[in-house]
Amino acid sequence: MGDWGFLSGLLDKVQSHSTVIGKIWMSVLFLFRIMVLGAGAESVWGDEQSGFVCNTQQPGCENVCYDWTFPISHIRFWVLQIIFVSTPTLVYLGHAVHVIHEEKKMRDRMLTPNGSRVCKLPKYTNEVGKVTIKGNLLGSYMTQLVFKIFIEAGFIVGQYYLYGFVMVPMFPCSQTPCPFTVECYMSRPTEKTIFIIFMLVVACVSLFLNFLEVFYLLCKRVRCGSRARSHKITTADNPASLLPPRQVNTEEALKQNMVNIELEGSRSIGGSLDGAKEEKRLLSVCLSPQKPLKVIESMGDWGFLSSLLDKVQSHSTVIGKVWLVVLFIFRIMILGAGAEKVWGDEQSNMICNTKQPGCKNVCYDQAFPISHIRFWVLQIIFVSSPTLIYLGHVLHVIQKENKMRDQTLTHSKTGMVKIPKYSDDKGHIKIKGGLLGNYMTSIFFRILLEVAFIVGQYYLYGFIMDPRVVCTRAPSPFTVECYMSRPTEKTIFIIFMLVVSIISLVLNVAEIIYLACTRSTRKRSKTHKSSIGIHTCSNGDTLM
């Protein structure tokens, strides 16, 4: 499959230059497409052609029939889909980096002795390299969204005409050199159908998000365009609140700009250097293909998901940190380092007491509609998703309150009294209010998902690996008995993963109880303090 690190590193840089919906689209792309493709779907199609069995011994017949049935593998098709859908976003990133570079040069010229004669002012970026999506950048952003919509829709339609959305277990084939119309049997058709539908749903979600983002930007532009635009020059002697709105002209804009530069220079030169750092960092990613990217070293190593979950640690409770440790060590690590190797010979070493072509494929599919490994991969990804949504909310709150602090410093004399509610200057979060509600919602959904996967595992396979599987499905000539490899070792890992799931479930329930008790204690404390204050005031009135 290759390394997704370079593409993921580039797309990660677009996050700071996208809308909120664009950031959600990125998360869907990273987590539910790239990760599921690398950690789950790829291994399902690993035995794709070798497990394709036809009821003939004619040399070359199986190869020809496979090529006729699958002109391109699902895995390679999805790889191309991800790359092509990401390309417009990367083009927009190039435009954004170019704008940052040009406006950085513009600011450097304004700092020179003749800078006051510069008529053109930075339009899209601020001093720290943050981009405002408007004008040509808005056009570029909208264009890449339209192209993403067309490409996504094209690949969905192409997949439907190439294979459909269900993996049929048996394919009749009459291609040359087959001596007659042969019957060919796919390996793991049910499991492949699950992943085909999953990838289709994710593609439709991405398409919906693209449409939603287009409408969001159009509505935002119409709303902003309807407002009356005004400009005013503000200094220490002339506060903004004391000046009436005036139309902007070039001379006033230059004066305002020079005042801002002097104020920034008297405080610190750090702000003017941050934009250069940001621009160099982005350019180094785009122009240096040999730079080691640490976002995803290997999809099988769960690097990207682990790095995201690691960021949640500083914004969680003590019990939440314990839950993350259990997830990292006893689920992701055990799954990658131990369980995956035990199930590596899963279908190839299943032996049936018949030589009927296709019988083993059909019997395995009946016994295991989805492999334990892929089931646990999906369980980890889905159980982690609510936590990642909470992380996105936290980062949005931190970014919003940092902007609030910057505005407070800039307009400290205008009477602005709005104070950051959730975070301090170092980015530390207090879990309260809306954040507390989001955090408890994420835990609640984790509980529901954990319970659903435990119940689902029970109904799919139970919690013990039976060494013998009985099968009567066609083309089995009679009731066939198939024997699994390493049933005892697999049972040990099944019970281990079940115990870890139950521990995670208990931790989630304990965390909800802990948060509810903490909130109740705070409310009682506030009520007690307020009652003391009222009592003191009443006593003072009596004395008077």
XYZ file of C-alpha atoms in Angstrom:
544
model
C 0.000 0.000 0.000
C 2.899 2.338 0.593
C 3.195 5.101 3.172
C 0.367 7.587 3.612
C 2.575 9.833 5.772
C 3.423 12.442 3.136
C -0.192 12.909 1.966
C -1.461 12.988 5.558
C 1.195 15.535 6.513
C 0.171 17.839 3.675
C -3.545 17.533 4.397
C -2.896 18.197 8.082
C -1.483 21.623 7.137
C -4.738 22.556 5.394
C -6.627 22.292 8.710
C -5.525 25.766 9.870
C -6.689 27.302 6.561
C -10.117 25.602 6.386
C -13.600 26.143 7.775
C -15.023 24.068 10.632
C -16.812 21.795 8.134
C -13.551 21.420 6.209
C -11.832 20.233 9.383
C -14.577 17.637 9.917
C -14.066 16.475 6.314
C -10.337 16.060 7.042
C -11.085 13.976 10.130
C -13.427 11.721 8.135
C -10.750 11.325 5.466
C -7.991 10.491 7.960
C -9.876 8.287 10.376
C -12.569 6.505 8.377
C -10.869 6.229 4.986
C -7.079 6.149 5.259
C -6.990 4.368 8.622
C -9.704 1.805 7.869
C -8.178 1.189 4.446
C -4.717 0.551 5.853
C -5.545 -1.151 9.158
C -8.555 -3.222 8.101
C -9.583 -3.432 4.459
C -6.120 -4.116 3.030
C -5.739 -7.362 4.968
C -9.210 -8.536 3.857
C -8.156 -8.311 0.200
C -4.668 -9.723 0.885
C -5.586 -13.223 -0.370
C -7.786 -11.790 -3.100
C -6.631 -13.737 -6.166
C -5.044 -16.697 -4.404
C -8.365 -17.359 -2.643
C -10.302 -17.115 -5.930
C -11.140 -20.781 -6.715
C -12.815 -22.120 -9.878
C -14.205 -25.635 -10.464
C -11.758 -26.446 -13.261
C -8.114 -27.440 -13.576
C -7.647 -25.646 -16.918
C -4.386 -23.627 -16.689
C -4.952 -19.865 -16.839
C -8.731 -20.064 -16.371
C -8.699 -18.672 -12.829
C -6.448 -15.753 -13.828
C -8.611 -14.814 -16.805
C -11.851 -15.068 -14.821
C -10.455 -12.993 -11.961
C -9.268 -10.292 -14.384
C -12.666 -10.281 -16.092
C -14.515 -9.989 -12.768
C -12.219 -7.367 -11.188
C -10.498 -5.113 -13.756
C -9.075 -3.186 -10.786
C -8.963 -4.313 -7.162
C -11.212 -2.544 -4.664
C -8.166 -1.580 -2.594
C -6.340 0.080 -5.493
C -9.602 1.742 -6.561
C -10.010 3.298 -3.095
C -6.354 4.366 -3.044
C -6.870 6.248 -6.313
C -10.123 7.695 -4.968
C -8.435 9.102 -1.848
C -5.538 10.568 -3.864
C -7.751 12.169 -6.523
C -10.245 13.543 -3.975
C -7.365 15.054 -1.954
C -5.688 16.698 -4.952
C -7.939 19.836 -5.163
C -7.322 20.453 -1.450
C -3.560 20.277 -2.017
C -3.858 22.787 -4.880
C -5.677 25.141 -2.499
C -2.890 24.605 0.071
C -0.355 25.711 -2.561
C -2.393 28.877 -3.166
C -2.633 29.585 0.582
C 1.132 29.109 1.049
C 1.787 31.457 -1.910
C -0.478 34.121 -0.353
C 1.288 33.828 3.023
C 4.661 34.166 1.254
C 3.618 37.251 -0.751
C 2.008 39.053 2.175
C 5.008 38.315 4.375
C 7.167 40.110 1.794
C 4.650 42.974 1.825
C 4.949 43.329 5.606
C 8.755 43.278 5.358
C 8.617 46.167 2.843
C 6.310 48.124 5.141
C 8.872 47.883 7.953
C 11.540 49.591 5.796
C 12.113 53.412 6.043
C 10.034 53.955 2.896
C 7.316 51.591 4.066
C 4.810 54.396 4.509
C 4.749 54.844 0.715
C 3.527 51.302 0.149
C -0.065 51.523 -1.053
C -0.953 47.833 -1.081
C -1.866 46.340 2.302
C -2.008 42.677 3.376
C -5.487 41.422 2.617
C -5.665 37.721 3.501
C -3.292 37.129 6.441
C -2.536 38.628 9.825
C 0.816 39.007 11.581
C 0.900 35.358 12.736
C 0.191 33.887 9.295
C -3.504 33.097 9.854
C -5.472 33.147 6.609
C -8.890 34.769 6.152
C -10.882 32.975 3.463
C -12.171 35.796 1.236
C -11.663 37.252 -2.222
C -9.505 35.127 -4.501
C -8.800 32.673 -1.698
C -12.520 32.133 -1.250
C -12.816 31.515 -4.986
C -9.949 29.024 -4.840
C -11.509 27.304 -1.820
C -14.939 27.072 -3.467
C -13.400 25.769 -6.707
C -11.596 22.938 -4.938
C -14.858 22.023 -3.162
C -16.698 21.808 -6.495
C -13.948 19.610 -7.957
C -14.037 17.370 -4.877
C -17.793 16.939 -5.297
C -17.440 15.941 -8.969
C -14.527 13.556 -8.281
C -16.272 11.927 -5.306
C -19.494 11.447 -7.269
C -17.515 10.110 -10.241
C -15.780 7.453 -8.158
C -19.060 6.378 -6.487
C -20.720 5.941 -9.891
C -17.597 4.225 -11.245
C -17.577 1.748 -8.373
C -21.235 0.925 -8.987
C -20.644 0.173 -12.689
C -17.415 -1.753 -12.050
C -18.543 -4.108 -9.264
C -21.754 -2.916 -7.619
C -21.893 -2.565 -3.846
C -22.225 -6.232 -2.848
C -19.559 -8.946 -3.193
C -21.241 -11.963 -4.775
C -19.735 -15.251 -3.470
C -19.965 -17.059 -6.846
C -19.130 -15.775 -10.341
C -19.947 -17.731 -13.516
C -17.241 -17.317 -16.154
C -17.008 -18.475 -19.773
C -13.882 -16.616 -20.869
C -11.185 -18.311 -22.921
C -9.326 -20.644 -22.095
C -12.030 -22.020 -19.740
C -13.416 -25.261 -21.336
C -17.009 -24.477 -20.231
C -18.959 -22.012 -18.077
C -17.088 -22.434 -14.823
C -18.113 -21.351 -11.352
C -15.574 -19.290 -9.401
C -15.836 -18.632 -5.654
C -14.548 -15.555 -3.830
C -12.927 -15.718 -0.414
C -14.601 -13.790 2.431
C -17.464 -12.291 0.345
C -19.501 -11.200 3.390
C -16.557 -9.493 5.071
C -15.652 -7.738 1.830
C -19.258 -6.604 1.403
C -19.136 -5.065 4.903
C -16.068 -3.007 3.996
C -17.468 -2.072 0.555
C -20.641 -0.677 2.157
C -18.585 1.020 4.887
C -16.360 2.798 2.345
C -19.443 3.742 0.299
C -21.124 5.298 3.350
C -17.952 7.247 4.200
C -17.723 8.495 0.595
C -21.370 9.655 0.766
C -20.692 11.401 4.098
C -17.698 13.185 2.543
C -19.829 14.197 -0.436
C -22.525 15.552 1.895
C -19.917 17.524 3.884
C -18.609 19.079 0.664
C -22.124 20.179 -0.336
C -22.738 21.491 3.173
C -19.499 23.486 3.120
C -20.387 25.080 -0.237
C -23.772 26.215 1.123
C -22.137 27.407 4.352
C -19.637 29.586 2.466
C -22.319 30.972 0.139
C -24.590 31.885 3.063
C -21.685 33.412 4.954
C -20.687 35.518 1.953
C -24.247 36.743 1.388
C -24.573 37.635 5.083
C -21.226 39.459 5.142
C -21.984 41.258 1.881
C -25.224 42.671 3.276
C -23.435 44.437 6.131
C -22.355 48.035 5.754
C -18.561 48.190 5.666
C -16.803 50.967 7.476
C -13.283 51.800 8.632
C -11.834 53.952 11.363
C -8.348 54.874 12.574
C -7.779 54.118 16.231
C -4.959 55.309 18.463
C -4.453 55.743 22.192
C -5.680 59.334 21.874
C -8.628 58.410 19.674
C -10.326 55.224 20.969
C -12.439 53.263 18.555
C -15.598 53.747 20.583
C -15.390 57.580 20.277
C -15.104 57.753 16.492
C -18.023 57.687 14.056
C -17.889 55.231 11.113
C -16.079 56.595 8.059
C -15.368 55.298 4.583
C -11.829 54.043 4.051
C -9.301 55.816 1.830
C -5.662 55.047 1.016
C -4.102 57.742 3.221
C -6.106 56.738 6.301
C -5.342 53.066 5.725
C -1.602 53.788 5.577
C -1.742 55.891 8.749
C -3.658 53.173 10.606
C -1.191 50.571 9.411
C 1.831 52.579 10.619
C 0.195 53.092 14.022
C -0.366 49.350 14.344
C 3.249 48.618 13.363
C 4.583 51.071 15.969
C 2.365 49.577 18.677
C 3.429 46.042 17.800
C 7.093 47.073 17.702
C 6.898 48.699 21.129
C 5.534 45.445 22.588
C 7.456 42.695 20.855
C 8.736 41.641 17.463
C 7.599 38.065 18.048
C 4.341 38.560 16.191
C 6.067 39.537 12.955
C 8.349 36.537 13.144
C 5.569 33.995 13.717
C 4.225 34.476 10.208
C 7.650 33.718 8.751
C 7.924 30.596 10.893
C 4.512 29.388 9.758
C 5.297 30.101 6.122
C 8.668 28.319 6.281
C 7.078 25.341 8.015
C 4.425 24.995 5.325
C 6.912 25.452 2.507
C 9.241 22.853 3.979
C 6.413 20.304 3.967
C 5.415 21.070 0.390
C 8.882 21.375 -1.131
C 10.925 18.816 0.819
C 9.818 15.269 -0.061
C 12.659 13.745 1.962
C 11.556 15.305 5.233
C 10.567 12.567 7.696
C 6.889 12.837 8.537
C 5.877 11.505 11.916
C 2.113 11.754 11.563
C 1.795 8.231 10.222
C 4.850 6.038 10.045
C 2.786 3.012 9.215
C -0.948 2.561 9.105
C -0.537 -0.823 10.730
C 1.158 0.878 13.710
C -1.901 3.043 14.404
C 0.388 6.093 14.488
C -2.172 8.683 13.416
C -4.958 7.561 15.747
C -2.527 7.226 18.660
C -1.147 10.740 18.078
C -4.676 12.183 18.101
C -5.726 10.323 21.227
C -2.500 11.365 22.950
C -3.586 15.013 22.576
C -6.788 14.239 24.494
C -4.815 13.258 27.628
C -4.260 16.871 28.731
C -7.978 17.646 28.338
C -9.389 14.634 30.232
C -10.069 13.620 33.801
C -7.902 11.129 35.699
C -10.263 8.276 34.821
C -10.210 9.411 31.188
C -6.418 9.192 31.192
C -6.623 5.631 32.580
C -9.112 4.739 29.807
C -6.684 6.036 27.180
C -3.838 3.990 28.677
C -6.006 0.859 28.536
C -6.877 1.658 24.926
C -3.246 2.214 23.908
C -1.541 -0.676 25.709
C -4.145 -3.413 26.074
C -6.065 -2.945 22.839
C -4.039 -1.267 20.078
C -0.676 -2.747 21.106
C -1.989 -6.264 21.800
C -3.971 -6.216 18.564
C -0.982 -5.164 16.461
C 1.767 -7.100 18.224
C -0.034 -10.321 19.143
C -3.544 -11.038 17.921
C -2.933 -10.066 14.300
C -0.225 -12.717 13.931
C -2.405 -15.430 15.456
C -5.119 -14.786 12.858
C -2.655 -14.400 9.995
C -3.201 -17.964 8.687
C -6.916 -17.752 9.342
C -8.508 -19.035 6.138
C -5.549 -20.715 4.467
C -5.072 -23.173 7.370
C -8.730 -24.057 7.756
C -9.010 -27.672 6.558
C -12.262 -29.283 5.355
C -12.915 -32.988 4.741
C -13.724 -32.442 1.055
C -11.864 -31.439 -2.087
C -14.866 -29.746 -3.680
C -13.649 -26.428 -5.222
C -15.029 -23.389 -3.413
C -16.311 -25.374 -0.421
C -13.670 -24.048 1.989
C -14.315 -20.430 0.915
C -18.063 -20.766 1.440
C -17.730 -22.542 4.803
C -15.264 -19.992 6.133
C -17.557 -17.145 5.073
C -20.480 -18.829 6.839
C -18.536 -19.263 10.088
C -16.830 -15.838 10.081
C -18.757 -13.113 8.203
C -16.073 -10.713 9.458
C -12.708 -11.658 10.931
C -12.116 -11.092 14.645
C -9.151 -8.837 13.800
C -11.137 -6.556 11.494
C -14.020 -6.561 13.989
C -11.681 -5.306 16.728
C -10.146 -2.733 14.360
C -13.588 -1.275 13.673
C -14.426 -1.450 17.391
C -11.345 0.594 18.351
C -11.950 3.187 15.630
C -15.653 3.628 16.409
C -15.145 3.713 20.203
C -12.414 6.349 19.747
C -14.522 8.563 17.457
C -16.568 10.352 20.187
C -13.319 11.219 21.982
C -11.882 12.680 18.778
C -15.029 14.783 18.280
C -14.537 16.108 21.820
C -10.892 16.888 20.961
C -12.050 18.877 17.940
C -14.389 20.888 20.181
C -11.570 21.540 22.659
C -9.177 22.758 19.964
C -11.914 24.999 18.559
C -12.534 26.485 22.022
C -8.801 27.075 22.596
C -8.434 28.775 19.203
C -11.521 30.920 19.777
C -10.412 32.038 23.254
C -6.876 32.789 22.041
C -8.445 35.136 19.480
C -10.457 36.670 22.318
C -7.242 37.319 24.266
C -5.593 38.898 21.230
C -8.590 41.189 20.752
C -8.531 42.090 24.461
C -4.862 43.119 24.176
C -5.466 45.097 20.992
C -8.630 46.868 22.184
C -7.933 46.998 25.900
C -9.071 50.636 26.101
C -12.386 50.214 24.338
C -14.134 48.739 27.357
C -14.102 45.138 26.108
C -14.900 42.959 29.139
C -15.512 39.491 27.623
C -13.181 37.052 29.372
C -12.123 33.542 28.216
C -14.247 30.989 30.042
C -12.687 27.568 29.454
C -8.905 27.980 28.923
C -5.964 29.856 30.433
C -2.976 31.471 28.694
C -1.167 28.114 28.446
C -4.083 26.340 26.754
C -5.136 24.337 29.825
C -8.837 23.501 29.723
C -11.397 23.536 32.520
C -14.096 20.952 31.836
C -17.288 22.868 32.584
C -20.331 24.317 30.849
C -20.616 23.361 27.195
C -17.306 21.459 27.299
C -18.553 19.342 30.205
C -21.710 18.539 28.260
C -19.679 17.539 25.197
C -17.317 15.449 27.318
C -20.160 13.564 29.021
C -21.872 13.049 25.656
C -18.682 11.506 24.255
C -18.488 9.120 27.242
C -22.163 8.197 26.825
C -21.657 7.331 23.155
C -18.520 5.355 24.039
C -20.605 3.274 26.447
C -23.279 2.615 23.804
C -20.705 1.662 21.159
C -18.771 -0.568 23.558
C -21.934 -2.427 24.584
C -23.036 -2.754 20.951
C -19.715 -4.296 19.886
C -19.677 -6.740 22.830
C -23.218 -7.887 22.037
C -22.397 -8.008 18.321
C -19.350 -10.184 18.960
C -21.459 -12.580 21.045
C -24.062 -13.004 18.292
C -21.466 -13.282 15.514
C -19.081 -15.856 17.014
C -19.540 -16.173 20.765
C -16.516 -15.891 23.037
C -14.911 -19.300 22.398
C -13.250 -20.433 19.169
C -14.790 -23.795 18.264
C -12.104 -26.022 16.670
C -14.694 -27.594 14.346
C -17.063 -25.811 11.973
C -19.984 -27.686 10.385
C -21.101 -26.479 6.952
C -23.877 -27.516 4.540
C -23.785 -24.600 2.101
C -23.511 -25.124 -1.650
C -21.267 -26.230 -3.317
C -20.573 -28.609 -0.393
C -21.558 -32.137 -1.594
C -22.591 -33.169 1.945
C -22.383 -31.926 5.536
C -18.743 -30.846 5.642
C -16.591 -30.564 8.746
C -13.874 -27.876 8.725
C -11.161 -27.532 11.365
C -9.679 -24.205 12.490
C -6.002 -23.633 13.243
C -4.905 -22.574 16.765
C -8.410 -22.564 18.317
C -7.145 -22.498 21.921
C -4.728 -19.613 21.315
C -7.445 -17.672 19.525
C -9.844 -18.294 22.414
C -7.270 -16.817 24.824
C -7.054 -13.606 22.780
C -10.853 -13.452 22.351
C -11.369 -13.634 26.135
C -8.542 -11.124 26.704
C -10.061 -8.566 24.316
C -13.486 -9.154 25.904
C -12.096 -8.478 29.403
C -10.386 -5.291 28.177
C -13.669 -4.144 26.576
C -15.497 -4.706 29.876
C -12.777 -2.792 31.787
C -13.119 0.112 29.324
C -16.892 0.015 29.773
C -16.562 0.105 33.579
C -14.117 3.034 33.339
C -16.574 4.958 31.165
C -19.432 4.387 33.622
C -17.150 5.346 36.547
C -16.122 8.551 34.756
C -19.734 9.610 34.214
C -20.508 9.007 37.911
C -17.346 10.912 38.890
C -18.263 13.914 36.705
C -21.864 13.921 37.957
C -20.711 13.843 41.598
C -18.107 16.574 40.979
C -20.688 18.813 39.337
C -23.156 18.217 42.157
C -20.493 19.088 44.745
C -19.638 22.327 42.938
C -23.298 23.333 42.796
C -23.746 22.694 46.530
C -20.593 24.685 47.267
C -21.816 27.646 45.213
C -25.241 27.502 46.855
C -23.633 27.406 50.304
C -21.418 30.422 49.540
C -24.294 32.439 48.131
C -26.440 31.651 51.187
C -23.622 32.808 53.491
C -23.372 36.053 51.518
C -27.099 36.686 51.783
C -27.040 35.938 55.505
C -24.160 38.388 56.037
C -25.971 41.132 54.128
C -29.149 40.655 56.155
C -27.195 40.891 59.410
C -25.601 44.122 58.214
C -29.007 45.615 57.490
C -30.202 44.690 60.961
C -27.233 46.352 62.645
C -27.820 49.530 60.731
